JSON list of C-alpha atoms in Angstrom, two decimals:
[
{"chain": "A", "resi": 241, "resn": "UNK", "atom": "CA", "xyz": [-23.85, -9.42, -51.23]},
{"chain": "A", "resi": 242, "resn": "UNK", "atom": "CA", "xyz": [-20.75, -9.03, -52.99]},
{"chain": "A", "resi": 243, "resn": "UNK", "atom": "CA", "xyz": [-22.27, -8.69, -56.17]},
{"chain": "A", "resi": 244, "resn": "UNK", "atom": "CA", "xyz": [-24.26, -6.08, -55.30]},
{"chain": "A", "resi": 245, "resn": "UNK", "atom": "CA", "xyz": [-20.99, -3.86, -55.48]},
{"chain": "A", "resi": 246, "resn": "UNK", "atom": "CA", "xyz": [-21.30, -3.13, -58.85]},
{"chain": "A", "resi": 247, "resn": "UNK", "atom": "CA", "xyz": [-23.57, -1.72, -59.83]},
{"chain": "A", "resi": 248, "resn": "UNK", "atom": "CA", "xyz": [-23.69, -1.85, -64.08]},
{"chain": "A", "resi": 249, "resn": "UNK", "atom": "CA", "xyz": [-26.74, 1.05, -65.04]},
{"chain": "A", "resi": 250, "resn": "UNK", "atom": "CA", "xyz": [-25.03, 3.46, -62.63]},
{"chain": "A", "resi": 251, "resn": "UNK", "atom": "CA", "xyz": [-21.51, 3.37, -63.89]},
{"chain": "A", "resi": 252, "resn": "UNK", "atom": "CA", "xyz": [-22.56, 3.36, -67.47]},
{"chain": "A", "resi": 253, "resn": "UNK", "atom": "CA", "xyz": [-24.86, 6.78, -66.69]},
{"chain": "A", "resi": 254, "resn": "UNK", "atom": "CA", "xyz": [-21.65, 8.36, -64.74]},
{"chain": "A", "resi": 255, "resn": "UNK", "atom": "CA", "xyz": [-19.32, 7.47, -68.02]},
{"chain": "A", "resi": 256, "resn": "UNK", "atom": "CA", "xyz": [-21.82, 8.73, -70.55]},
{"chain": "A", "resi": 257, "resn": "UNK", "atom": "CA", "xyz": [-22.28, 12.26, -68.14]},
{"chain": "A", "resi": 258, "resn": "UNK", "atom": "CA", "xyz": [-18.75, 12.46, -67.95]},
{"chain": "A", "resi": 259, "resn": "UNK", "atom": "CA", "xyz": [-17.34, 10.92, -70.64]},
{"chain": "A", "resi": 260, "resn": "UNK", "atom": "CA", "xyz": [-14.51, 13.73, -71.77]},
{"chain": "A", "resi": 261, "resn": "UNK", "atom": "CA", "xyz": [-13.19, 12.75, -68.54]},
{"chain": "A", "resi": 262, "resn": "UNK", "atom": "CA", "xyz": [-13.27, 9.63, -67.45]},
{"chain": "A", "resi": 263, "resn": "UNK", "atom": "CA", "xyz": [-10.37, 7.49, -69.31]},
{"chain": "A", "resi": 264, "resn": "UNK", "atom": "CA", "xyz": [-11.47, 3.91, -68.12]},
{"chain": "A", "resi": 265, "resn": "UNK", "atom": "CA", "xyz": [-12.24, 1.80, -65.53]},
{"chain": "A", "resi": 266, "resn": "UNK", "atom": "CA", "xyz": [-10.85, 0.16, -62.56]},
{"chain": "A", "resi": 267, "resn": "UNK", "atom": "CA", "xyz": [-11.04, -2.44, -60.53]},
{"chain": "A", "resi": 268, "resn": "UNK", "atom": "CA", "xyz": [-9.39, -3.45, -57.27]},
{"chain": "A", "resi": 269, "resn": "UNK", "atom": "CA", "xyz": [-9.06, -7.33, -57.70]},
{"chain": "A", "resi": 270, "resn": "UNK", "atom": "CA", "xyz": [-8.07, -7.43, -53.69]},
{"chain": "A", "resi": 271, "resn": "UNK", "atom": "CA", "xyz": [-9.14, -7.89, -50.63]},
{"chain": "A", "resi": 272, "resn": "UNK", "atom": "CA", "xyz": [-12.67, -9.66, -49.41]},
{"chain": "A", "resi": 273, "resn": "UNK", "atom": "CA", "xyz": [-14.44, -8.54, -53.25]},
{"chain": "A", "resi": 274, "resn": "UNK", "atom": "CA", "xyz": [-11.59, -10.12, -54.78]},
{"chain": "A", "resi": 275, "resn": "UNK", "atom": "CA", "xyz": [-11.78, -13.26, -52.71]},
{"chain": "A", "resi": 276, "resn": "UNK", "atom": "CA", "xyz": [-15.58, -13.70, -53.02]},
{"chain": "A", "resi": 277, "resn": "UNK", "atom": "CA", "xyz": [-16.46, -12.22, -56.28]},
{"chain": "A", "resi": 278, "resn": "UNK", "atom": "CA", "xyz": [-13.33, -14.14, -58.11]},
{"chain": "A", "resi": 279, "resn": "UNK", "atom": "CA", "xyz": [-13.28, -13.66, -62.17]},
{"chain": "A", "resi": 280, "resn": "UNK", "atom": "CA", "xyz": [-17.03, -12.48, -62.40]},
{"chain": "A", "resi": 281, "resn": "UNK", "atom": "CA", "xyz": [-15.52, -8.94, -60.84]},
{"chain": "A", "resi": 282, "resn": "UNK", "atom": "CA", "xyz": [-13.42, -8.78, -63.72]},
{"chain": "A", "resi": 283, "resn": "UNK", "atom": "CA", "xyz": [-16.52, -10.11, -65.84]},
{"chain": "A", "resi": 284, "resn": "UNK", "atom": "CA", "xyz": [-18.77, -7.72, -65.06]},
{"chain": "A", "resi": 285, "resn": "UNK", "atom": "CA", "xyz": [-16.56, -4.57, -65.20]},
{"chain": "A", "resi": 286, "resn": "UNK", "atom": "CA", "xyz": [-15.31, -6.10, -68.42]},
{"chain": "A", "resi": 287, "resn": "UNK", "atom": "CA", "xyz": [-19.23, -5.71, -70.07]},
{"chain": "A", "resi": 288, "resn": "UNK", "atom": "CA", "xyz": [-19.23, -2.28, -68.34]},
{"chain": "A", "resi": 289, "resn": "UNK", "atom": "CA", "xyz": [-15.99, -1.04, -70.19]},
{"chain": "A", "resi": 290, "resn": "UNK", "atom": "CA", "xyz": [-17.34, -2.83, -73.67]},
{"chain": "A", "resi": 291, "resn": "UNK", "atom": "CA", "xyz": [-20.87, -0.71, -73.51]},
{"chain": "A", "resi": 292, "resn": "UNK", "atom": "CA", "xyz": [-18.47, 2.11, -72.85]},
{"chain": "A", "resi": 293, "resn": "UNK", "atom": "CA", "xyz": [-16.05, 1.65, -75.07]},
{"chain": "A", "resi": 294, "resn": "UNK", "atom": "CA", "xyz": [-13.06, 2.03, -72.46]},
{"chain": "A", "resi": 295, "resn": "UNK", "atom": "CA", "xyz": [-9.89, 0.33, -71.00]},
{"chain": "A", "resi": 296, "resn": "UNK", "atom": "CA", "xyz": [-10.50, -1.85, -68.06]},
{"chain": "A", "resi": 297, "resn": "UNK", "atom": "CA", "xyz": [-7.70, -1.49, -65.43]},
{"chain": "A", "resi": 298, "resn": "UNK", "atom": "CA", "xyz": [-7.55, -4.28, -63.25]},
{"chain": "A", "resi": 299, "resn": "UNK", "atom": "CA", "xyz": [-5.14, -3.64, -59.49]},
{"chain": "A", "resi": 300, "resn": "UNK", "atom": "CA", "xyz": [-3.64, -7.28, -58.44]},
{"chain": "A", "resi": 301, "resn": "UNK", "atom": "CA", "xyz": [-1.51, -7.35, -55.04]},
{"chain": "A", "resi": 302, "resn": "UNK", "atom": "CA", "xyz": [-1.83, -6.89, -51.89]},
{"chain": "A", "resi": 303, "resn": "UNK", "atom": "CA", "xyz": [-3.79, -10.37, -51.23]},
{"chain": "A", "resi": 304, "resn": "UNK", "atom": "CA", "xyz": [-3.65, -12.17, -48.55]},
{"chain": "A", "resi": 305, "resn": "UNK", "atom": "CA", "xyz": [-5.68, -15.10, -49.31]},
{"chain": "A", "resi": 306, "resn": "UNK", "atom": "CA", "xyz": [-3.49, -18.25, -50.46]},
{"chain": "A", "resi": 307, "resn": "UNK", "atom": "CA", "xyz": [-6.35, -18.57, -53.49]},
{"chain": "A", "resi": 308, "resn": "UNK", "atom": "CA", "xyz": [-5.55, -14.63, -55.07]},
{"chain": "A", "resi": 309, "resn": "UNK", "atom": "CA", "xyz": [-2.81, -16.34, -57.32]},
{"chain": "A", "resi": 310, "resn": "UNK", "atom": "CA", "xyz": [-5.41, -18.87, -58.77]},
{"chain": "A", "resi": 311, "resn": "UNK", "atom": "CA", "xyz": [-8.36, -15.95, -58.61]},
{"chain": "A", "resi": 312, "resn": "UNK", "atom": "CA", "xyz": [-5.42, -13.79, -60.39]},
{"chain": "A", "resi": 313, "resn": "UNK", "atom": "CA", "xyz": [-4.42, -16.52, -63.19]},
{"chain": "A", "resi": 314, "resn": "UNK", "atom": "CA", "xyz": [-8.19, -17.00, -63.89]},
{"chain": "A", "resi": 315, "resn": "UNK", "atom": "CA", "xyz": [-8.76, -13.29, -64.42]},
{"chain": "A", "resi": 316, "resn": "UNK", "atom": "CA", "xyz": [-5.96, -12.82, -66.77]},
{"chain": "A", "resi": 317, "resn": "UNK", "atom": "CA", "xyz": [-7.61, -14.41, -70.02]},
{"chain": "A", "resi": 318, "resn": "UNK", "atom": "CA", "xyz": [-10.57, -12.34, -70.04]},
{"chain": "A", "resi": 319, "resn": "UNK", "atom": "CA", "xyz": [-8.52, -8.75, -70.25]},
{"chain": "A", "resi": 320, "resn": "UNK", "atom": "CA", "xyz": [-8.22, -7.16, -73.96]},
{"chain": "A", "resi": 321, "resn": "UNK", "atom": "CA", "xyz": [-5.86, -5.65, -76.10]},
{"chain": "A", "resi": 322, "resn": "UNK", "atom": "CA", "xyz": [-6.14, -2.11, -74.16]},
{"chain": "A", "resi": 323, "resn": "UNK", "atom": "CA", "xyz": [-6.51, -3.24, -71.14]},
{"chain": "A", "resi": 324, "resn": "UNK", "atom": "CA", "xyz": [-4.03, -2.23, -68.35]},
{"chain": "A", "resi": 325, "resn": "UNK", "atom": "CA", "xyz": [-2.98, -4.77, -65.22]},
{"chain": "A", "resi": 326, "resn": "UNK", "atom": "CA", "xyz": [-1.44, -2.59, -62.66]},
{"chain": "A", "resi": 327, "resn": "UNK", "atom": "CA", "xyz": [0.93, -3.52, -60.02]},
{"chain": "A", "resi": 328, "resn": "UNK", "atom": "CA", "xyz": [2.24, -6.68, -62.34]},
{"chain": "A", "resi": 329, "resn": "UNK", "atom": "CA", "xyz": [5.08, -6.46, -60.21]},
{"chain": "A", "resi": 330, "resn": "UNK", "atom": "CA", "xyz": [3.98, -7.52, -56.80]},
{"chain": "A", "resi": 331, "resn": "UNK", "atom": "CA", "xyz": [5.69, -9.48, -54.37]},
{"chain": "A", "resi": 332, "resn": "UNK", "atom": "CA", "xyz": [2.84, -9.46, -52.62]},
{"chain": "A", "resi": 333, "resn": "UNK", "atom": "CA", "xyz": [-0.59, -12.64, -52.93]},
{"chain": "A", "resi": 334, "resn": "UNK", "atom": "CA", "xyz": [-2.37, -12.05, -56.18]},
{"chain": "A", "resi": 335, "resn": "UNK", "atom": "CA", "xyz": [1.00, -11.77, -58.44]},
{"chain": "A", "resi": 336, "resn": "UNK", "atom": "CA", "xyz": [1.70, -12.78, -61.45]},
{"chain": "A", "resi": 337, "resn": "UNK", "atom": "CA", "xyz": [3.94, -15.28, -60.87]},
{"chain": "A", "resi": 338, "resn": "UNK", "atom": "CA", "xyz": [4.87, -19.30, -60.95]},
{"chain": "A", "resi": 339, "resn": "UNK", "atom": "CA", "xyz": [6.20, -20.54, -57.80]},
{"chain": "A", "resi": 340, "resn": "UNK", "atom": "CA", "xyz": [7.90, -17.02, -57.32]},
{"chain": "A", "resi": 341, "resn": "UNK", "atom": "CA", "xyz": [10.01, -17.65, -59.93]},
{"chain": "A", "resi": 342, "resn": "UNK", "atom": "CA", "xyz": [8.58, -17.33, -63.33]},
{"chain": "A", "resi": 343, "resn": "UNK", "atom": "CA", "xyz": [5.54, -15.76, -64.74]},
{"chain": "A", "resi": 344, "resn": "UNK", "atom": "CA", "xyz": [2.29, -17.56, -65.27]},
{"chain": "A", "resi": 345, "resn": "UNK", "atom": "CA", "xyz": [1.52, -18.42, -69.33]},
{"chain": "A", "resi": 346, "resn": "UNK", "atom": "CA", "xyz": [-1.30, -16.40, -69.02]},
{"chain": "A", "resi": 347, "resn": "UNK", "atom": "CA", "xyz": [0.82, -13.14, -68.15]},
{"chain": "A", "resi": 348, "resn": "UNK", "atom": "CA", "xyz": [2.50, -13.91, -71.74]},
{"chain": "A", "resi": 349, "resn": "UNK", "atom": "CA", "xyz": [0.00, -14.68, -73.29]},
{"chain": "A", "resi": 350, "resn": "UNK", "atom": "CA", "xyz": [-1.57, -11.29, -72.16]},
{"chain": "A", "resi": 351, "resn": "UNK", "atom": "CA", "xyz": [1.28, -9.14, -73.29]},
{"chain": "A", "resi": 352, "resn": "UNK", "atom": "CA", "xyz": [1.31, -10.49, -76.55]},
{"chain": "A", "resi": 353, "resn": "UNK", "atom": "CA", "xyz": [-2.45, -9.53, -77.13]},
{"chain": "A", "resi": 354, "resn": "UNK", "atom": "CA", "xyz": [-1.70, -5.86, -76.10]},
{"chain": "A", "resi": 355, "resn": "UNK", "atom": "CA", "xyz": [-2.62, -5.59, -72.32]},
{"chain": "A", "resi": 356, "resn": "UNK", "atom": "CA", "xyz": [-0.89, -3.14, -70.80]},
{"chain": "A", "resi": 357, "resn": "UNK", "atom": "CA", "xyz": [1.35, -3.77, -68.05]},
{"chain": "A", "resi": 358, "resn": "UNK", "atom": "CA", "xyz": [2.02, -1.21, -65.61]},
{"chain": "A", "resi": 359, "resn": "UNK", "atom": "CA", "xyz": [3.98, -0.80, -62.75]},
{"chain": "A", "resi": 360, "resn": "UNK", "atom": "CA", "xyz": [2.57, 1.03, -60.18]},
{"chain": "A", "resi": 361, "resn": "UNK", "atom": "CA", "xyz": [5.05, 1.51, -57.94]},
{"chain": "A", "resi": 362, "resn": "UNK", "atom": "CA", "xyz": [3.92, 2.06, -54.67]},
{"chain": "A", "resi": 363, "resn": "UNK", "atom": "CA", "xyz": [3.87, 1.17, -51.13]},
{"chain": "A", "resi": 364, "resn": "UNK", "atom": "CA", "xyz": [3.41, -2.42, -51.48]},
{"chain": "A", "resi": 365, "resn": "UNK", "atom": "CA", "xyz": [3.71, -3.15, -55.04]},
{"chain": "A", "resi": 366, "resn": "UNK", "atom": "CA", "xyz": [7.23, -3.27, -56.65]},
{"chain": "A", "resi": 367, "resn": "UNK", "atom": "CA", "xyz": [9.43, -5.66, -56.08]},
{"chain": "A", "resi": 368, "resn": "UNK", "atom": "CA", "xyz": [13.30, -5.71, -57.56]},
{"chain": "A", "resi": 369, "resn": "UNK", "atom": "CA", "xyz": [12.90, -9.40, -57.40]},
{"chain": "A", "resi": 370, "resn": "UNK", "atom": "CA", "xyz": [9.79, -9.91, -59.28]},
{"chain": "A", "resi": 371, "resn": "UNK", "atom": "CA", "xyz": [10.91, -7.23, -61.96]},
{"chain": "A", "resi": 372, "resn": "UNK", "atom": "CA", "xyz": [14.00, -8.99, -62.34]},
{"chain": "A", "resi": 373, "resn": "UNK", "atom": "CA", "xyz": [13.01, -12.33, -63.01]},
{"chain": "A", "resi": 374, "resn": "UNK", "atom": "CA", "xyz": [10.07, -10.48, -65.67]},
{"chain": "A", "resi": 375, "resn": "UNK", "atom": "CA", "xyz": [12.54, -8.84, -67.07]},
{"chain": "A", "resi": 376, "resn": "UNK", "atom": "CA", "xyz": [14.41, -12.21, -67.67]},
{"chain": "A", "resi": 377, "resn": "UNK", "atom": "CA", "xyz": [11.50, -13.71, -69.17]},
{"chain": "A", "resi": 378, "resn": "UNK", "atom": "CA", "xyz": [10.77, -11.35, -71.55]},
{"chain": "A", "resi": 379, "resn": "UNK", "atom": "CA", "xyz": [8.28, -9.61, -69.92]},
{"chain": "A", "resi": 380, "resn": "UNK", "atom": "CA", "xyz": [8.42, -5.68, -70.22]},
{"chain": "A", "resi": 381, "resn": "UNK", "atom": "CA", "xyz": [6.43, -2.96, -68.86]},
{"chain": "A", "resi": 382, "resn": "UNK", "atom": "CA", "xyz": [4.18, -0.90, -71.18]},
{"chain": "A", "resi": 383, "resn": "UNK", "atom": "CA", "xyz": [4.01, 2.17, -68.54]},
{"chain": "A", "resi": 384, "resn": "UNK", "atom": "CA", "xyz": [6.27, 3.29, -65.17]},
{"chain": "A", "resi": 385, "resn": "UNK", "atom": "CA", "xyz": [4.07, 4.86, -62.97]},
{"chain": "A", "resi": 386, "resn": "UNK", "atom": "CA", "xyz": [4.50, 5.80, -59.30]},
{"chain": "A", "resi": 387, "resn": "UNK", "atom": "CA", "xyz": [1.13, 5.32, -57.37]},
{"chain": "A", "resi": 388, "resn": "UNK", "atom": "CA", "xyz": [2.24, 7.67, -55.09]},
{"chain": "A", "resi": 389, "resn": "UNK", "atom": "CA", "xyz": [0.65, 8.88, -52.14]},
{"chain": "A", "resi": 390, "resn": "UNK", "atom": "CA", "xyz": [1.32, 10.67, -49.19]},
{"chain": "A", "resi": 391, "resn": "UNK", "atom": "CA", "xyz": [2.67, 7.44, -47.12]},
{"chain": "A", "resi": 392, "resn": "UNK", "atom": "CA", "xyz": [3.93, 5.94, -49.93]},
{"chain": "A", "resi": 393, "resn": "UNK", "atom": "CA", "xyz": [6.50, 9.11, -50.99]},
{"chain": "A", "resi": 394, "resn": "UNK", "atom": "CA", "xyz": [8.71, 9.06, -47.97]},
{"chain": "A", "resi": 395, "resn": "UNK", "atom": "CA", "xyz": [9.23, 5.55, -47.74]},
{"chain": "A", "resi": 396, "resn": "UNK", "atom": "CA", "xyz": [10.33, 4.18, -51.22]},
{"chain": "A", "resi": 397, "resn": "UNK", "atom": "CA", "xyz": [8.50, 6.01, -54.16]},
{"chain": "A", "resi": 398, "resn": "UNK", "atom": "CA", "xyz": [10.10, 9.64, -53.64]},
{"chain": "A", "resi": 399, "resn": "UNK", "atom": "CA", "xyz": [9.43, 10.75, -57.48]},
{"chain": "A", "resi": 400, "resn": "UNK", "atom": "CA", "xyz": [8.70, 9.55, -60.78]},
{"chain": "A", "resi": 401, "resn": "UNK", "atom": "CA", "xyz": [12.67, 10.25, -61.46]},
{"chain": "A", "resi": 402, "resn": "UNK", "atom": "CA", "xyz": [13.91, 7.73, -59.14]},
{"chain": "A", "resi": 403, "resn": "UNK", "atom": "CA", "xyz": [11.41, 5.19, -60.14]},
{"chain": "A", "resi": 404, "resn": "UNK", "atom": "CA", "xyz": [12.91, 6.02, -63.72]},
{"chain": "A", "resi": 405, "resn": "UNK", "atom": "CA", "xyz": [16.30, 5.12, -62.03]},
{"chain": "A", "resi": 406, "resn": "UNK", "atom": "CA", "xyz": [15.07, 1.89, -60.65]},
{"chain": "A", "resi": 407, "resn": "UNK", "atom": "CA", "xyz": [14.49, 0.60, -63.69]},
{"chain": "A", "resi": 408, "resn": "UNK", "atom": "CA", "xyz": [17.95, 1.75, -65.20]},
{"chain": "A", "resi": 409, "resn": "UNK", "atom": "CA", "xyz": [19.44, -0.15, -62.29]},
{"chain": "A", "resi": 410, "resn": "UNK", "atom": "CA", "xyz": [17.34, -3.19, -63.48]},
{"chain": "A", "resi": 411, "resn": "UNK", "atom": "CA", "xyz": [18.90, -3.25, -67.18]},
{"chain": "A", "resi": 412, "resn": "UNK", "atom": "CA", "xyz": [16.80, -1.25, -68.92]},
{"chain": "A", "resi": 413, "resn": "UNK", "atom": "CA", "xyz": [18.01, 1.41, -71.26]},
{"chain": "A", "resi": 414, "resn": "UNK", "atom": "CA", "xyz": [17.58, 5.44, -71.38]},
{"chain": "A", "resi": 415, "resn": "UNK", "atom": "CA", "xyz": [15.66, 5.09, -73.89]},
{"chain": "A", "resi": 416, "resn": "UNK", "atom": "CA", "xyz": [13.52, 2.17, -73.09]},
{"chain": "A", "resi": 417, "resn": "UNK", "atom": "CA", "xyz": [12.29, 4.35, -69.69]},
{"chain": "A", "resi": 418, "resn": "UNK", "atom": "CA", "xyz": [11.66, 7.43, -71.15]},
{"chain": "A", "resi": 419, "resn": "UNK", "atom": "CA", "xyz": [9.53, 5.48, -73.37]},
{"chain": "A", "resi": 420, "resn": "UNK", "atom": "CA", "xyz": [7.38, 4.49, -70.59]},
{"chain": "A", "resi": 421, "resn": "UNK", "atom": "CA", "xyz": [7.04, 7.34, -68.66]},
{"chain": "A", "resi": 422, "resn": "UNK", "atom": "CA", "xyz": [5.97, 9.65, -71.91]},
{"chain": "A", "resi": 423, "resn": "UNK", "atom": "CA", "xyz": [4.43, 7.94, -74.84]},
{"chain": "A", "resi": 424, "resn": "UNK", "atom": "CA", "xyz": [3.06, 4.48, -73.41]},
{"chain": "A", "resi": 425, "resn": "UNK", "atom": "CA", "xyz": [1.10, 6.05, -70.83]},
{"chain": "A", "resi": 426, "resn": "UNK", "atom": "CA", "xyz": [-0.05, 8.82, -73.30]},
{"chain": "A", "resi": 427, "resn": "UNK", "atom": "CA", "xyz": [-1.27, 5.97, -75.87]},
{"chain": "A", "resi": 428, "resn": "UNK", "atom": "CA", "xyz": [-2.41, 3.66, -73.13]},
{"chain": "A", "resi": 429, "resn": "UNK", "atom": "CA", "xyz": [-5.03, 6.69, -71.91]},
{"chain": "A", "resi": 430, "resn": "UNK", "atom": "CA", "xyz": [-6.03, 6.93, -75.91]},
{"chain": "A", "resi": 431, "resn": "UNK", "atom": "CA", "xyz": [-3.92, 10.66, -75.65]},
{"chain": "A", "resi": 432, "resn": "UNK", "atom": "CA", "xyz": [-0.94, 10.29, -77.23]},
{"chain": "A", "resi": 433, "resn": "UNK", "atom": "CA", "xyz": [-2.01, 13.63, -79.83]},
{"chain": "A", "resi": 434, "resn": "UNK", "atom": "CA", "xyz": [-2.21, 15.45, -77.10]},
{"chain": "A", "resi": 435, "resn": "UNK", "atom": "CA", "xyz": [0.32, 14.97, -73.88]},
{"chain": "A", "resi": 436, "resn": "UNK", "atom": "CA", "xyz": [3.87, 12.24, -73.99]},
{"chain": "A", "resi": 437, "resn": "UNK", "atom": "CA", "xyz": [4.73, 13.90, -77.63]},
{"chain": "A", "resi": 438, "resn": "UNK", "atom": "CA", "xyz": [7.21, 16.69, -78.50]},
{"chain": "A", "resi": 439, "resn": "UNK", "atom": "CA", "xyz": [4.86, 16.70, -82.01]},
{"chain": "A", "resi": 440, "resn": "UNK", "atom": "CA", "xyz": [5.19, 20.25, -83.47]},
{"chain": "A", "resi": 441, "resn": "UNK", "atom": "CA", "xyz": [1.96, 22.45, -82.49]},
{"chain": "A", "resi": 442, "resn": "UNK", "atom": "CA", "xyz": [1.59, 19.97, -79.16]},
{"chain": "A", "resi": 443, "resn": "UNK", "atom": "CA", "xyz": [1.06, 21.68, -76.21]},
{"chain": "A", "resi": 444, "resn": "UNK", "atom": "CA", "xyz": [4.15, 21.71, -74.40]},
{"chain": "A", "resi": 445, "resn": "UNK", "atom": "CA", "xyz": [4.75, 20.00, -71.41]},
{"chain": "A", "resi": 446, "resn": "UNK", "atom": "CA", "xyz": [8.10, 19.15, -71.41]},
{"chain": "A", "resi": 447, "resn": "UNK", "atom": "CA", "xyz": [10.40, 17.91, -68.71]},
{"chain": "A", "resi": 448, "resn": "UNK", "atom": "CA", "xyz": [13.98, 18.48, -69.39]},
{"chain": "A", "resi": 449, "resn": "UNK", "atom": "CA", "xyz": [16.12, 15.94, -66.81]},
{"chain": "A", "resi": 450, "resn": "UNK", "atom": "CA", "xyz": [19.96, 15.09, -66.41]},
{"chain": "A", "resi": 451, "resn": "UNK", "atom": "CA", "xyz": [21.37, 11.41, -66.19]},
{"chain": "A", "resi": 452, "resn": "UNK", "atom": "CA", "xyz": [23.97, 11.66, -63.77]},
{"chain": "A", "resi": 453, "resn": "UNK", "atom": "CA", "xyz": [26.71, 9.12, -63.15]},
{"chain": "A", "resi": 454, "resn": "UNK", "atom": "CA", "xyz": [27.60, 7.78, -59.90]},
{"chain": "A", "resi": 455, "resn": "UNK", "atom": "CA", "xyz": [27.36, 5.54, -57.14]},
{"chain": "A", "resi": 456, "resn": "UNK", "atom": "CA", "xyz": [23.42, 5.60, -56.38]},
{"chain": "A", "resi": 457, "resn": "UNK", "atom": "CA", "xyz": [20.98, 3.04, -53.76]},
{"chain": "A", "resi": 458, "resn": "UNK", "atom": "CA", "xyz": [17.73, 2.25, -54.73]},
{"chain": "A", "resi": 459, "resn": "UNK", "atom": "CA", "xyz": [15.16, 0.61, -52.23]},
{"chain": "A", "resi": 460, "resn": "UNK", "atom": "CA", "xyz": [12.01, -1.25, -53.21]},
{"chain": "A", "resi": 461, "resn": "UNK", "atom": "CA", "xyz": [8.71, -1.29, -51.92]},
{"chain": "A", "resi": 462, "resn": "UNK", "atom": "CA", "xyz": [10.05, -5.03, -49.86]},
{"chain": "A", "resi": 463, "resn": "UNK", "atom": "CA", "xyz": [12.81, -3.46, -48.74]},
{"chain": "A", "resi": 464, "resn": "UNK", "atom": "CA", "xyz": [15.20, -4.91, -51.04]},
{"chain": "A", "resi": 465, "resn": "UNK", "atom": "CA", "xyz": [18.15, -2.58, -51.68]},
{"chain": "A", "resi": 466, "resn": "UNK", "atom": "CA", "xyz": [19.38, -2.43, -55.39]},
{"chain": "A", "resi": 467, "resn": "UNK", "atom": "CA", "xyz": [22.41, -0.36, -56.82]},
{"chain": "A", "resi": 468, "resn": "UNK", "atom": "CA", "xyz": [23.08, 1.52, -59.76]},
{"chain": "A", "resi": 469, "resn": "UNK", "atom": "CA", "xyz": [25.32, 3.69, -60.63]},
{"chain": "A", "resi": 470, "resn": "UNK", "atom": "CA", "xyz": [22.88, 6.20, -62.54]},
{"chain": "A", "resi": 471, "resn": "UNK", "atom": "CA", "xyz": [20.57, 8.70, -61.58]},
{"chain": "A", "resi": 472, "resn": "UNK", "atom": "CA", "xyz": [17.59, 10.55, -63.11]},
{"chain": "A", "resi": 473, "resn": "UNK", "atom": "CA", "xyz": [17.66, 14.12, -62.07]},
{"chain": "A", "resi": 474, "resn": "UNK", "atom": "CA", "xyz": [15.12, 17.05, -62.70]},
{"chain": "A", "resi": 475, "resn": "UNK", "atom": "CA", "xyz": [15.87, 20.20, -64.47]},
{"chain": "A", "resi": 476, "resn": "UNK", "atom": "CA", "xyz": [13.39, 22.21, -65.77]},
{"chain": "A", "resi": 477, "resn": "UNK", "atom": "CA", "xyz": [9.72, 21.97, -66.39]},
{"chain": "A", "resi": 478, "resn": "UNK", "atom": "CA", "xyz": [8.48, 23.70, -69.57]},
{"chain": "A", "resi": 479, "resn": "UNK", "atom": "CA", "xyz": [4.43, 24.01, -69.50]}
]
């Protein structure tokens, strides 16, 4: 039985064991759980986080079912300020979108209550389209992560630097991205004292990077081609 997957005592005695390092939970709203659990998935691993006292992450995408946008809109309304919903910019079943074309109320509604929406990048999960037409609507990212993995990094992820550039080829500012590869991750893990922060008496972990101008291709995880003409380069790593 499906909802014999989670199992509530268990997790709770793992967190409290090894609660210095465990940040939060997630959830993988795809695939045959997805499809047969529905919203109590997100339910339960909601009342796990609460006891907790952690973030719920919740991974959308990836669906094939024609019912993972309605199981997806559903969900929405019970994530929290805190929160994160990764992969928000999907292509794929189990978006976040209207008709393809604009984003559901509840996606709005979620961002204005504080969830955290993060990219995730990879293999299947970013599309230029779908960012676009966010982006157009208002809707920003909180974090730009990669996902990457080892499939995923030769075929359109390569680095956290040309994800950057993406997103620079998208409209967003300089400023805007570093933003959400330093500090909004930081805060969203509850660790912004310690790591995205060039605070005095921090440790350091600095990456010092070059925006080069030019004529530069970008290709998303659909395929789609997009070009900008700047590009996010590494140059030192101070640790």
């Amino acid at each position: 039985r499906y909802e014999d997957d989670i199992q509530e005592d268990l997790a709770l005695e793992v967190l409290e064991a090894h609660s210095r390092l465990i940040a939060g939970v997630k959830i993988r709203f795809t695939g045959p759980y997805g499809r047969k659990a529905g919203v109590k998935a997100v339910q339960r691993a909601k009342n796990i986080c609460r006891q907790a006292k952690r973030p719920l992450m919740v991974h959308i995408g990836e669906q094939q079912d024609r019912t993972a946008p309605v199981h997806t809109r559903a969900m929405l309304p019970y994530l929290e300020a805190g929160d994160i919903l990764t992969h928000f910019c999907t292509a794929r079943n189990g978006g976040v979108m209207l008709d393809r074309k604009r984003p559901f109320p509840e996606l709005l509604e979620a961002q204005k209550r504080g969830v955290v929406l993060d990219i995730g990048h990879g293999g299947n999960n970013l599309s230029f389209t779908v960012a676009r037409r966010l982006l157009d609507a208002g809707v920003l990212p909180f974090s730009i992560s990669t996902d990457m993995a080892a499939g995923n990094r030769v075929k359109c992820v390569f680095s956290l630097t040309d994800t950057m550039g993406k997103f620079l080829a998208l409209g967003m500012s300089l400023p805007e991205v570093v933003r959400r590869v330093t500090i909004n991750p930081a805060r969203a893990l509850g660790m912004e004292k310690e790591i995205g922060t060039l605070r005095p008496g921090a440790v350091a972990d600095v990456s010092i990077l070059e925006v080069r101008e030019g004529h530069y291709e970008f290709v998303d995880a659909e395929d789609q081609k997009l070009h900008g003409d700047q590009a996010v380069v590494p140059v030192q790593t101070v640790r």
